[in-house]
Amino acid sequence: MKIKTIGMPVNYSGYQSNKKTSTKNNIINQKNKSELSKHFYQIPFARRWKEHTSWGATIDSYNKDVSFKLFTFPDAKNVTVKVEKKNTGDILTFPLENKQNGIFQTAKPIPSSLVQENDRYYYEIKKADDSIVQASDPYSFMIDPKTGKSVIYDQSKYQWHDENWYTNNSHRISRLANSKNKLTRVNDARIYELNIATFTKNGDFNSAAKKLETIAKKGFNAIHVMPVEETLDYFNWGYDGRYKTAVAQNLGGADNFKKFVDMAHSKNLNVIIDMVPNHLGPERQNLRETGPYIKGGNAFGDAWNYEGKNSTYVRDFMVNSALYWIKNYHCDGIRFDMTKFMDSDITMKQIAAELNYHYPDVFLIAEDARNAIASNGESYWQDWSKKHDERVLSKLKPEENSPSMDENTHNNVIESMDPEKGRTNLARLGFNTEWDFNYFHTLKNHLYGSCNLDELYEACLQGQTRLKYVMSHDEIGNYEGTRLIPKLIVPMLHLNENVELNQQDLERAEKLAQLKNIDKRQAISYVILQKAQITSEKLVDLYTEGKLDEYDEYDYESFYYNELQPLGIRKEAYITPKKIKAMYKKAFDSYKMAQAFTYSQNGPKMTFQGDDEVTNVPFRFFRQSDKTPYEPNLYIEKGYNTNREGFESSKMSNDCAKGSAFESKCAAIRLTKDLNRLAKENTAMSNGEIVRENTVIHPNSQVIALNMRNNETSDEVFTIANFSDMKYPRDDADRYYIRFPQGVWQEAINTDDVKYRGEGYTNKQIISSDGYAQYPINLSNRSTIIFKKIG
């Protein structure tokens, strides 16, 4: 019996199945789209599903015949596809038909008797000047790492096992979640960010899949996978992708990534894939020669031609690439890297519109970093009547418009969005949340001692529903690669003043001044800061490896000459093992305080791999390919080798905490589990709002308290954070007095609890507040207490 292949739009379950879609799901799907259209879809973007999926080398799921389709220069004279047989090496040539506007495709599918999966192929393009260009496929699903040629890959052959994941599953995060269905809201996301290459010793999908159950048991309900786009490098972070639709072979390839996602779903973990729409890596594929894909360069590599001449199909390319991660790999959400550097909000809107239409459940996260600042430098918060960034509202030039778009399309698309929804620029573009840079930087200042609680409160207020975190891969790896605790210890031990530069350091500072075109004194200050951070990391290593306990407390001479002098630390700094242990505890307390305070905010939360266990394993920037095995400029800039040395040092398998450090690791895991549990149980921490009138700010004692309330469920939390080194009660003062919101309150989490390696300044009493009086509590230094309302 012939199986009928169903074309999209996709069914409600969010993935394409070979099984017949149920009538019930069809009804639900139409209902969801009808509801969504009221808010978003008076738009002209939506293309037929067949158009989205017709590009590249596509295999008919029934008879396995192969079709090819390419976008190249509109004035190209002809295009042929060269297919290299996997078994014999013979090369077959097939002419493509010119469909105008730079589109070339096979007139009819090529029989599977001639072309099959795993055959390699490339295009030969005859340009207007009669020159011949050989090009790999921009829509490659697989790349041969040895030759760089495209490989035919059958996306339909993998047998998925996650059908139950798509049946109104309460564990599934969806942008359509509401009080009437079982789905989980985006604001309820508790995300674990990981890098496949360093997450395990082997650094591949299969090894990472074995650790998914551990992540789930810690209470996370989503994983954010840093980019797995094919780069053809031996290893790198993933943000230098050359092929947007191909999975990196060195990580395990397409089939193993599908197994990884399948396993994640079986553990009730949503999968967020990281896409890079703002640039191509330095070792780019030859898109400049393939067609009008590239407009020039930016700070990261080649920049996409989203709004220049002949840009319609470039925008479509990025849209299709995003759709493919959902269709082919069953990802539940997409995080888009540094969208502001796309310089094209119309492309962002088009991506959101098509994804939201074809996959209504899928949620979208942007790393945008504009923080509600328009291109003229003014804040949207100062005047809500202001229009969005002018890049959103300005029309495309007539020659840049798609033939199907009229001149009013651009403005119609933007203005069809609810201008006040979320009160952020990205909500108007169709994204569900964004990374909260403002909150991170403000919190960081407070952790380092620059305490302005009004600024912190404003950051919390403005960032409601944004994705919050204490550290991400950027905040660790884009600097010295050091974790939060060694970063915090640097000022505590005055390492910036107590590390000495050797001749190699001074030579690097001189090269850095030339490289960055900065004053030599500025370059020296930069090198000192880097060395101090890495030196602090090595001091923490002494603690985590148990080596500090090998030294007599009173024998500073031995400790200095054995450990400190080789690190370039001045002897007069008098950094003893006892002092390092004390500063570690202080930094650990700050870590716990920051994690709990961040978790108490509404909106999604994220933790980077290892930070849930306070690992001291660094996360360095690393990259190595066959063409650039080592880049001297990166060493000059970073202060460490970014090739295999940086890569191997960043592997999570290097974690070897002993003694007290192991106790801290266990305490951090317990705190992580309890925070995730409380965030799941108390909806005020995800879908609540800050009750402004109940905010308490005590600048003199550096204490801030925020009341979060979910009006739908009546859940409430009252979070008190003490950023100072003062604890209460103390010798000269009673317990700390603070005004509680009206209600009956019980302590739910206190980061100074002994189970989190605290001193036990906890509160067992129930507090019944009239909303006006101040009540005494025990409050430790550098701690966060989360009270929950019980009546």
Tab-separated table of C-alpha atoms in Angstrom, residues 11-192:
chain	number	residue	atom	x	y	z
A	11	ASN	CA	0.392	19.043	13.443
A	12	TYR	CA	0.015	20.199	17.008
A	13	SER	CA	2.577	17.713	18.242
A	14	GLY	CA	5.343	19.877	16.836
A	15	TYR	CA	7.062	17.269	14.698
A	16	GLN	CA	6.502	15.562	11.352
A	17	SER	CA	5.413	11.963	11.723
A	18	ASN	CA	4.949	9.136	9.225
A	19	LYS	CA	1.790	8.212	11.119
A	20	LYS	CA	-1.563	9.653	10.222
A	21	THR	CA	-2.324	12.755	12.266
A	22	SER	CA	-5.287	12.317	14.545
A	23	THR	CA	-8.442	14.337	13.986
A	24	LYS	CA	-8.176	15.573	17.553
A	25	ASN	CA	-4.705	16.995	16.999
A	26	ASN	CA	-5.792	18.610	13.744
A	27	ILE	CA	-8.608	20.354	15.575
A	28	ILE	CA	-6.286	21.508	18.331
A	29	ASN	CA	-3.808	22.743	15.768
A	30	GLN	CA	-6.365	24.828	13.913
A	31	LYS	CA	-7.682	26.229	17.174
A	32	ASN	CA	-4.197	27.254	18.296
A	33	LYS	CA	-3.472	28.924	14.983
A	34	SER	CA	-6.778	30.729	15.088
A	35	GLU	CA	-6.010	32.086	18.537
A	36	LEU	CA	-2.505	33.081	17.540
A	37	SER	CA	-3.646	34.838	14.410
A	38	LYS	CA	-5.609	37.304	16.487
A	39	HIS	CA	-2.328	38.598	17.896
A	40	PHE	CA	0.398	37.966	15.365
A	41	TYR	CA	-0.599	36.704	11.999
A	42	GLN	CA	-1.982	39.535	9.954
A	43	ILE	CA	1.305	39.005	8.113
A	44	PRO	CA	2.379	38.126	4.581
A	45	PHE	CA	5.391	35.975	5.483
A	46	ALA	CA	4.027	32.448	5.736
A	47	ARG	CA	5.221	30.259	2.858
A	48	ARG	CA	3.973	26.801	2.019
A	49	TRP	CA	5.708	24.022	3.882
A	50	LYS	CA	6.861	22.467	0.615
A	51	GLU	CA	8.735	25.663	-0.209
A	52	HIS	CA	10.564	25.569	3.124
A	53	THR	CA	11.648	21.960	2.712
A	54	SER	CA	12.515	21.921	-0.994
A	55	TRP	CA	16.067	23.251	-0.723
A	56	GLY	CA	19.344	21.358	-0.900
A	57	ALA	CA	19.469	17.641	-1.594
A	58	THR	CA	16.108	16.225	-0.531
A	59	ILE	CA	15.183	12.559	-0.535
A	60	ASP	CA	11.634	11.419	-1.218
A	61	SER	CA	10.605	9.461	1.866
A	62	TYR	CA	8.726	6.878	-0.262
A	63	ASN	CA	10.792	6.051	-3.339
A	64	LYS	CA	14.096	7.650	-2.165
A	65	ASP	CA	14.535	9.660	-5.367
A	66	VAL	CA	16.695	12.768	-4.890
A	67	SER	CA	16.027	16.394	-5.853
A	68	PHE	CA	18.451	19.333	-5.771
A	69	LYS	CA	17.692	23.040	-5.381
A	70	LEU	CA	20.103	25.954	-5.033
A	71	PHE	CA	19.946	29.732	-4.730
A	72	THR	CA	22.848	31.438	-6.473
A	73	PHE	CA	23.496	34.697	-8.352
A	74	PRO	CA	20.415	35.839	-10.324
A	75	ASP	CA	22.565	36.388	-13.421
A	76	ALA	CA	24.233	32.961	-13.294
A	77	LYS	CA	24.142	31.274	-16.700
A	78	ASN	CA	23.783	27.669	-15.602
A	79	VAL	CA	24.322	25.274	-12.704
A	80	THR	CA	25.106	21.572	-12.630
A	81	VAL	CA	25.308	19.242	-9.642
A	82	LYS	CA	28.225	16.807	-9.511
A	83	VAL	CA	27.498	13.615	-7.572
A	84	GLU	CA	30.453	11.487	-6.467
A	85	LYS	CA	29.392	7.889	-5.879
A	86	LYS	CA	30.289	6.638	-2.392
A	87	ASN	CA	31.354	3.164	-3.541
A	88	THR	CA	33.063	3.697	-6.893
A	89	GLY	CA	34.137	7.336	-6.786
A	90	ASP	CA	32.504	7.878	-10.190
A	91	ILE	CA	31.180	11.387	-10.754
A	92	LEU	CA	27.744	11.861	-12.306
A	93	THR	CA	26.682	15.244	-13.695
A	94	PHE	CA	23.104	16.514	-13.665
A	95	PRO	CA	22.042	19.876	-15.108
A	96	LEU	CA	19.731	22.059	-13.030
A	97	GLU	CA	16.870	24.016	-14.511
A	98	ASN	CA	16.935	27.813	-14.268
A	99	LYS	CA	13.795	28.906	-12.382
A	100	GLN	CA	14.805	32.609	-12.508
A	101	ASN	CA	15.863	34.967	-9.702
A	102	GLY	CA	18.917	32.807	-8.996
A	103	ILE	CA	17.002	29.598	-8.301
A	104	PHE	CA	18.200	26.416	-9.992
A	105	GLN	CA	16.713	22.982	-9.376
A	106	THR	CA	16.327	19.551	-10.918
A	107	ALA	CA	13.508	19.423	-13.449
A	108	LYS	CA	12.382	16.157	-11.877
A	109	PRO	CA	13.749	13.932	-9.100
A	110	ILE	CA	16.811	11.816	-9.907
A	111	PRO	CA	16.043	8.085	-9.524
A	112	SER	CA	17.476	6.372	-6.453
A	113	SER	CA	19.099	3.875	-8.790
A	114	LEU	CA	21.522	6.655	-9.776
A	115	VAL	CA	21.926	8.727	-6.590
A	116	GLN	CA	21.682	7.518	-2.995
A	117	GLU	CA	22.286	8.577	0.575
A	118	ASN	CA	25.944	9.104	1.517
A	119	ASP	CA	26.937	10.064	-2.019
A	120	ARG	CA	28.997	13.257	-2.011
A	121	TYR	CA	28.044	16.197	-4.193
A	122	TYR	CA	28.831	19.785	-5.081
A	123	TYR	CA	27.574	22.422	-7.516
A	124	GLU	CA	29.329	23.923	-10.503
A	125	ILE	CA	28.083	27.453	-11.140
A	126	LYS	CA	28.758	29.248	-14.402
A	127	LYS	CA	28.630	32.932	-13.553
A	128	ALA	CA	27.732	35.842	-15.816
A	129	ASP	CA	31.403	36.387	-16.701
A	130	ASP	CA	31.700	32.712	-17.778
A	131	SER	CA	33.896	31.844	-14.791
A	132	ILE	CA	33.190	28.483	-13.142
A	133	VAL	CA	32.766	28.140	-9.386
A	134	GLN	CA	32.592	24.885	-7.457
A	135	ALA	CA	30.469	25.212	-4.341
A	136	SER	CA	29.192	23.000	-1.566
A	137	ASP	CA	25.516	23.204	-0.710
A	138	PRO	CA	24.443	25.984	1.674
A	139	TYR	CA	21.634	23.626	2.728
A	140	SER	CA	23.944	20.671	3.395
A	141	PHE	CA	22.602	18.210	5.953
A	142	MET	CA	25.983	16.507	6.220
A	143	ILE	CA	29.555	17.418	5.285
A	144	ASP	CA	32.462	15.108	4.536
A	145	PRO	CA	35.100	16.372	7.008
A	146	LYS	CA	37.993	15.279	4.790
A	147	THR	CA	36.932	16.941	1.542
A	148	GLY	CA	34.443	19.567	2.731
A	149	LYS	CA	31.967	18.319	0.133
A	150	SER	CA	28.264	18.009	0.829
A	151	VAL	CA	26.873	14.548	1.573
A	152	ILE	CA	23.356	13.367	0.751
A	153	TYR	CA	21.581	12.514	4.008
A	154	ASP	CA	18.128	11.007	4.501
A	155	GLN	CA	16.440	12.870	7.362
A	156	SER	CA	13.479	10.477	7.391
A	157	LYS	CA	15.350	7.259	8.178
A	158	TYR	CA	15.797	7.829	11.920
A	159	GLN	CA	13.047	6.184	13.981
A	160	TRP	CA	12.001	8.546	16.737
A	161	HIS	CA	10.740	7.266	20.089
A	162	ASP	CA	9.330	10.486	21.556
A	163	GLU	CA	5.702	10.329	20.387
A	164	ASN	CA	4.440	10.655	23.971
A	165	TRP	CA	6.440	13.856	24.363
A	166	TYR	CA	3.949	15.590	22.065
A	167	THR	CA	0.665	14.514	23.681
A	168	ASN	CA	-0.218	17.529	25.829
A	169	ASN	CA	2.724	16.591	28.029
A	170	SER	CA	2.942	18.638	31.229
A	171	HIS	CA	6.752	18.532	31.048
A	172	ARG	CA	6.816	20.192	27.654
A	173	ILE	CA	7.616	23.896	27.526
A	174	SER	CA	5.418	25.712	25.023
A	175	ARG	CA	4.743	29.270	24.048
A	176	LEU	CA	1.065	28.249	23.977
A	177	ALA	CA	0.969	27.097	27.585
A	178	ASN	CA	-1.821	28.578	29.682
A	179	SER	CA	-4.115	27.710	32.569
A	180	LYS	CA	-6.355	25.668	30.251
A	181	ASN	CA	-3.773	23.098	29.140
A	182	LYS	CA	-1.097	20.977	30.777
A	183	LEU	CA	1.869	22.514	28.983
A	184	THR	CA	4.657	24.345	30.809
A	185	ARG	CA	5.113	28.068	30.272
A	186	VAL	CA	8.345	29.545	28.965
A	187	ASN	CA	8.735	31.475	32.212
A	188	ASP	CA	8.880	28.119	34.029
A	189	ALA	CA	12.017	27.037	32.152
A	190	ARG	CA	14.854	25.931	34.421
A	191	ILE	CA	17.682	25.593	31.941
A	192	TYR	CA	21.014	23.782	32.118
